[in-house]
mmCIF file of C-alpha atoms in Angstrom:
data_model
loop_
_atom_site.group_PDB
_atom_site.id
_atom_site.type_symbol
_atom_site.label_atom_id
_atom_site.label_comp_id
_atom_site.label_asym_id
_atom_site.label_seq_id
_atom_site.Cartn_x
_atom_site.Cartn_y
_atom_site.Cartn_z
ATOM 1 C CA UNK E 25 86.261 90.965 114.459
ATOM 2 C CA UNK E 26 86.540 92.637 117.838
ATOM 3 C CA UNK E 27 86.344 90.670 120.931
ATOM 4 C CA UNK E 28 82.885 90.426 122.544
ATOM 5 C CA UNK E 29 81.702 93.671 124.722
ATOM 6 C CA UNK E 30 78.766 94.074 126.037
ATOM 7 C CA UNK E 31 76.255 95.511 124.598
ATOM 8 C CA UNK E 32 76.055 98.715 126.490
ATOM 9 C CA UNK E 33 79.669 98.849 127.393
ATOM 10 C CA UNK E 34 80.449 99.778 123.750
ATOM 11 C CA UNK E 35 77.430 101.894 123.589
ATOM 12 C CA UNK E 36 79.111 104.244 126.472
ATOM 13 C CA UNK E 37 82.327 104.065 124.751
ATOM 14 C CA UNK E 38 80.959 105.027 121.631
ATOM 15 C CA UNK E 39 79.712 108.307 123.980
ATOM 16 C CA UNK E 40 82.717 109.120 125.167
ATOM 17 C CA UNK E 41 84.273 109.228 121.708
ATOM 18 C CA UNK E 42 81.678 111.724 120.506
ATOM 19 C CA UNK E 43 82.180 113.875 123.509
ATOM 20 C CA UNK E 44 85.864 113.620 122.903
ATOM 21 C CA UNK E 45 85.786 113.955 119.149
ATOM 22 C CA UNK E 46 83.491 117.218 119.695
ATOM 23 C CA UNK E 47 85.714 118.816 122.450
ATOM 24 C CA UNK E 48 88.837 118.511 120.381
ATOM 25 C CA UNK E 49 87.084 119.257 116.915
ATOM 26 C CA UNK E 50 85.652 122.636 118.354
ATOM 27 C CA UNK E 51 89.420 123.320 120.487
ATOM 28 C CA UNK E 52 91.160 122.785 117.098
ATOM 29 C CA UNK E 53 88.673 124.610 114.869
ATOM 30 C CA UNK E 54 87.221 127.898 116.981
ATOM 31 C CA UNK E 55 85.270 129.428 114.632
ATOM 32 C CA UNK E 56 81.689 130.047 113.177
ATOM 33 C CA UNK E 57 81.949 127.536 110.302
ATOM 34 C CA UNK E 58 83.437 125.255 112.527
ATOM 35 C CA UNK E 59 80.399 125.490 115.026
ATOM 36 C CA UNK E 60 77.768 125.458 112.468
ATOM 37 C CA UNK E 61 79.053 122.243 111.007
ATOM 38 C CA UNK E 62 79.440 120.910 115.054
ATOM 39 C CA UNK E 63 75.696 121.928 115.550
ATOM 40 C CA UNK E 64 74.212 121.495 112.440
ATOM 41 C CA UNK E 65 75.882 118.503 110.974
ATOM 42 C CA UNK E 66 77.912 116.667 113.546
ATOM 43 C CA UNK E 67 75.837 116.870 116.893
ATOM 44 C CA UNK E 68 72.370 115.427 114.733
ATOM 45 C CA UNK E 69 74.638 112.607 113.039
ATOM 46 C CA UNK E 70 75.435 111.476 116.965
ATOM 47 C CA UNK E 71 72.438 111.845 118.184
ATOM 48 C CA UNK E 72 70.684 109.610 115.489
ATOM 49 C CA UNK E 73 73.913 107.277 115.833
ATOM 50 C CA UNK E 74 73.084 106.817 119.534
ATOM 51 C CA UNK E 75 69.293 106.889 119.063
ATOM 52 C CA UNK E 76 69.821 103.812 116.514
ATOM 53 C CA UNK E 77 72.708 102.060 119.247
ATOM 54 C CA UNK E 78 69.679 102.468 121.991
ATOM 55 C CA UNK E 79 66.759 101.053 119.661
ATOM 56 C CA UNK E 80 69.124 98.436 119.059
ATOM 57 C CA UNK E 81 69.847 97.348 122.511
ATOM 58 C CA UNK E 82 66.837 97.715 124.281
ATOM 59 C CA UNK E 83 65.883 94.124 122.485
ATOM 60 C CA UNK E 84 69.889 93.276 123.239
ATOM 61 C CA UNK E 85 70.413 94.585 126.174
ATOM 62 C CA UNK E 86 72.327 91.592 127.901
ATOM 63 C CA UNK E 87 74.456 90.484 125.078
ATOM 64 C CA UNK E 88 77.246 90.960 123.607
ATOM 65 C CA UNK E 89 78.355 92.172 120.371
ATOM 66 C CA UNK E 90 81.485 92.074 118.102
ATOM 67 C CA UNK E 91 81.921 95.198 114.961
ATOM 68 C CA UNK E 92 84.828 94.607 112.874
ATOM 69 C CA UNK E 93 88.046 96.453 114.512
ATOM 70 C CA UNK E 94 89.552 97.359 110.919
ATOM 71 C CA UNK E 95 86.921 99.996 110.133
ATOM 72 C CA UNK E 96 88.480 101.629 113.331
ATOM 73 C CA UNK E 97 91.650 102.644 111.121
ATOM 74 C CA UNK E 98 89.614 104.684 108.303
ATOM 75 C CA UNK E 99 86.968 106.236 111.285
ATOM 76 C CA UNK E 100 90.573 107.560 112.636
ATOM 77 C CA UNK E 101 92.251 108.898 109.841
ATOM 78 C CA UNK E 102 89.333 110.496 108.400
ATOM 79 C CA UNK E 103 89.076 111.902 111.794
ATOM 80 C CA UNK E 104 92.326 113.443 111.968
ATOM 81 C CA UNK E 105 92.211 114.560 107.820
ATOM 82 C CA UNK E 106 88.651 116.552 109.154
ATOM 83 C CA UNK E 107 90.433 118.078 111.912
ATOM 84 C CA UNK E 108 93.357 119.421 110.081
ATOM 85 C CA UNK E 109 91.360 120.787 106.892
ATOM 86 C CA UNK E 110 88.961 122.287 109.646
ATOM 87 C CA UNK E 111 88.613 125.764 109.310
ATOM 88 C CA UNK E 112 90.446 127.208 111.513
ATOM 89 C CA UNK E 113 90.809 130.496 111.199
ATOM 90 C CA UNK E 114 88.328 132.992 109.448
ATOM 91 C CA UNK E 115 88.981 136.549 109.343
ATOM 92 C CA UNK E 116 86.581 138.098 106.844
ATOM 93 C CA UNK E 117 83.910 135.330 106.533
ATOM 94 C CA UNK E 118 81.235 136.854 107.047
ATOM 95 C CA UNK E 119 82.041 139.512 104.586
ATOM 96 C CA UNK E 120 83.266 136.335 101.802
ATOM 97 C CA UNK E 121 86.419 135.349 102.701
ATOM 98 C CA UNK E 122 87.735 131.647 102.440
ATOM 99 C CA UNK E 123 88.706 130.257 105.992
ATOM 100 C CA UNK E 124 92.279 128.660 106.613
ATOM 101 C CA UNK E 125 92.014 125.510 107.596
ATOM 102 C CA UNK E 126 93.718 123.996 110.614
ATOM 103 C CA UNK E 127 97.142 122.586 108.945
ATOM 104 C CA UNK E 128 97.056 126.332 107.427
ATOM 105 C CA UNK E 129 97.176 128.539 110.475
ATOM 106 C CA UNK E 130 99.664 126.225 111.801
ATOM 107 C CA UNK E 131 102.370 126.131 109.160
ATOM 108 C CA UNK E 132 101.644 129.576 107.817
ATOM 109 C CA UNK E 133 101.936 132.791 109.432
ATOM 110 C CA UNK E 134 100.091 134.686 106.466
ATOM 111 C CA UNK E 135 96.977 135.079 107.762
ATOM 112 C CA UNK E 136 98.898 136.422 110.757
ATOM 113 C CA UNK E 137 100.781 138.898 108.764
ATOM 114 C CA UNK E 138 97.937 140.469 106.744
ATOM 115 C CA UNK E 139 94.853 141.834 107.621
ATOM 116 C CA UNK E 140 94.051 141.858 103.642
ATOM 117 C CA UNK E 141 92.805 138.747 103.544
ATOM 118 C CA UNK E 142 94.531 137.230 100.397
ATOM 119 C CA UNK E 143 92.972 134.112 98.943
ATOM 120 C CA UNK E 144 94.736 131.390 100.694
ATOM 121 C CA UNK E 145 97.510 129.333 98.583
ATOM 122 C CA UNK E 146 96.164 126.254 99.978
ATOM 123 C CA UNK E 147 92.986 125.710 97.981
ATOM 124 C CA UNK E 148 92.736 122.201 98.207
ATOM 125 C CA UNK E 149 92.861 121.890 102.033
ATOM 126 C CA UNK E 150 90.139 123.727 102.614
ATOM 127 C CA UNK E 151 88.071 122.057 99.938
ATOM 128 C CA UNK E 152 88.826 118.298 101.592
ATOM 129 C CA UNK E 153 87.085 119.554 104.366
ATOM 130 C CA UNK E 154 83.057 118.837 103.275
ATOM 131 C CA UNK E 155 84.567 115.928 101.510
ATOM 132 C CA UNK E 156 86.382 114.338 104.523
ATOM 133 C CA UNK E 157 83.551 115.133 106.993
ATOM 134 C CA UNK E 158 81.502 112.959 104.361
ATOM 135 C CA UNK E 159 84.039 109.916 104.612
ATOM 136 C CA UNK E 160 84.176 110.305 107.922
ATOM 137 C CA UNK E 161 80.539 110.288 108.620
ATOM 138 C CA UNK E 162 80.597 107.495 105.797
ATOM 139 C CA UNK E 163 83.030 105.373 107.762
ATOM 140 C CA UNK E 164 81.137 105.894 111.539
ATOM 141 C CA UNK E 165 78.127 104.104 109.543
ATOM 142 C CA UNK E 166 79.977 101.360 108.212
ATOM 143 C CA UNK E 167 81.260 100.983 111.810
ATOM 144 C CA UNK E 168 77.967 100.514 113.220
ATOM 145 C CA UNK E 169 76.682 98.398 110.454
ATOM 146 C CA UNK E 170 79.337 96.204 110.998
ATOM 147 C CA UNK E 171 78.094 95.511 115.319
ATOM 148 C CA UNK E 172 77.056 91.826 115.158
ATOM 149 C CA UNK E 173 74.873 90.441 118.062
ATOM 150 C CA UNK E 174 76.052 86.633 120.061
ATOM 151 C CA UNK E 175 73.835 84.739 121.265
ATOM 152 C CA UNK E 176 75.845 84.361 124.630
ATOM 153 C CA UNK E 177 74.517 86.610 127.598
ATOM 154 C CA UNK E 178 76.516 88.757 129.281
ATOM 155 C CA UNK E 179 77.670 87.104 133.037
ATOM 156 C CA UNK E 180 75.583 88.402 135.686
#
C-alpha cells in the first residue's frame, strides 16, 4: 500500500496525469484515429474516472486514503505499449489504408519512401493497439478500486 495522501491531493494528481497522458498521447500519435480514440474513448473514461474520485470524496473529503502502489507498474507499461502501437501515421485512411503505428514511423522509413501505401509489415503492432488501450483502461480501474479510505483526518 501507498502511504496516506489526502484525499484530494491524489485526486489533483490523478488530473495532472490525465492532462499529461493526453498531451503526450495526442504529440506522439497526430492523427485522426488517434483523436477519435482521445475524444471518443479516452477523454469520457477520465471524465467518469474523476466524476467517480469527486462522488467519492465529497463524503471523504478530509481523509486520507492509501491505493496499492504495485498497480502503478501495469497502468505504466500499458501506457507506454498504447503509445507506441498508437497510430501514428495514416496516409490513405480515409480512403482504407492501415495506419503505422508509433514504433513504425520511427524505425521505418517506408511509409516515408512510398506514397503507395503498401500494407504495413508490422501487422501485429497495430492490432495491440485496441487491445492495449483495453488493459490500460482495465488497469486505471483496478487502480481506483484499489483507493482505501483511514479513518484518520487529514491535519488542519
Amino acid at each position: 500500500m501507498s502511504p496516506a495522501i489526502a484525499f484530494n491531493k491524489f485526486i489533483l494528481l490523478f488530473s495532472l496525469y490525465i492532462i499529461l497522458s493526453l498531451v503526450i498521447y495526442l504529440t506522439t500519435s497526430f492523427t485522426s484515429p488517434a483523436w477519435i480514440v482521445a475524444f471518443f474513448v479516452l477523454l469520457p473514461f477520465y471524465g467518469i474516472c474523476l466524476l467517480s474520485l469527486l462522488a467519492r470524496a465529497t463524503k471523504n473529503w478530509k481523509v486520507k486514503i492509501k491505493y496499492r502502489t504495485f498497480l502503478l507498474i501495469p497502468v505504466s507499461i500499458f501506457q507506454l505499449v498504447k503509445i507506441i502501437s498508437s497510430p501514428a501515421s495514416c496516409y490513405g485512411w480515409h480512403q482504407g489504408k492501415s495506419c503505422y503505428s508509433l514504433i513504425q514511423a520511427l524505425l521505418t522509413t517506408e511509409n516515408i519512401r512510398t506514397f503507395a501505401r503498401t500494407p504495413a509489415p508490422w501487422q501485429i503492432v497495430e492490432l495491440a493497439f485496441p487491445v492495449t488501450l483495453v488493459l490500460y483502461l482495465l488497469s486505471i480501474v483496478a487502480l481506483l478500486r484499489s483507493i482505501r479510505v483511514r479513518d484518520f483526518p487529514i491535519d488542519s
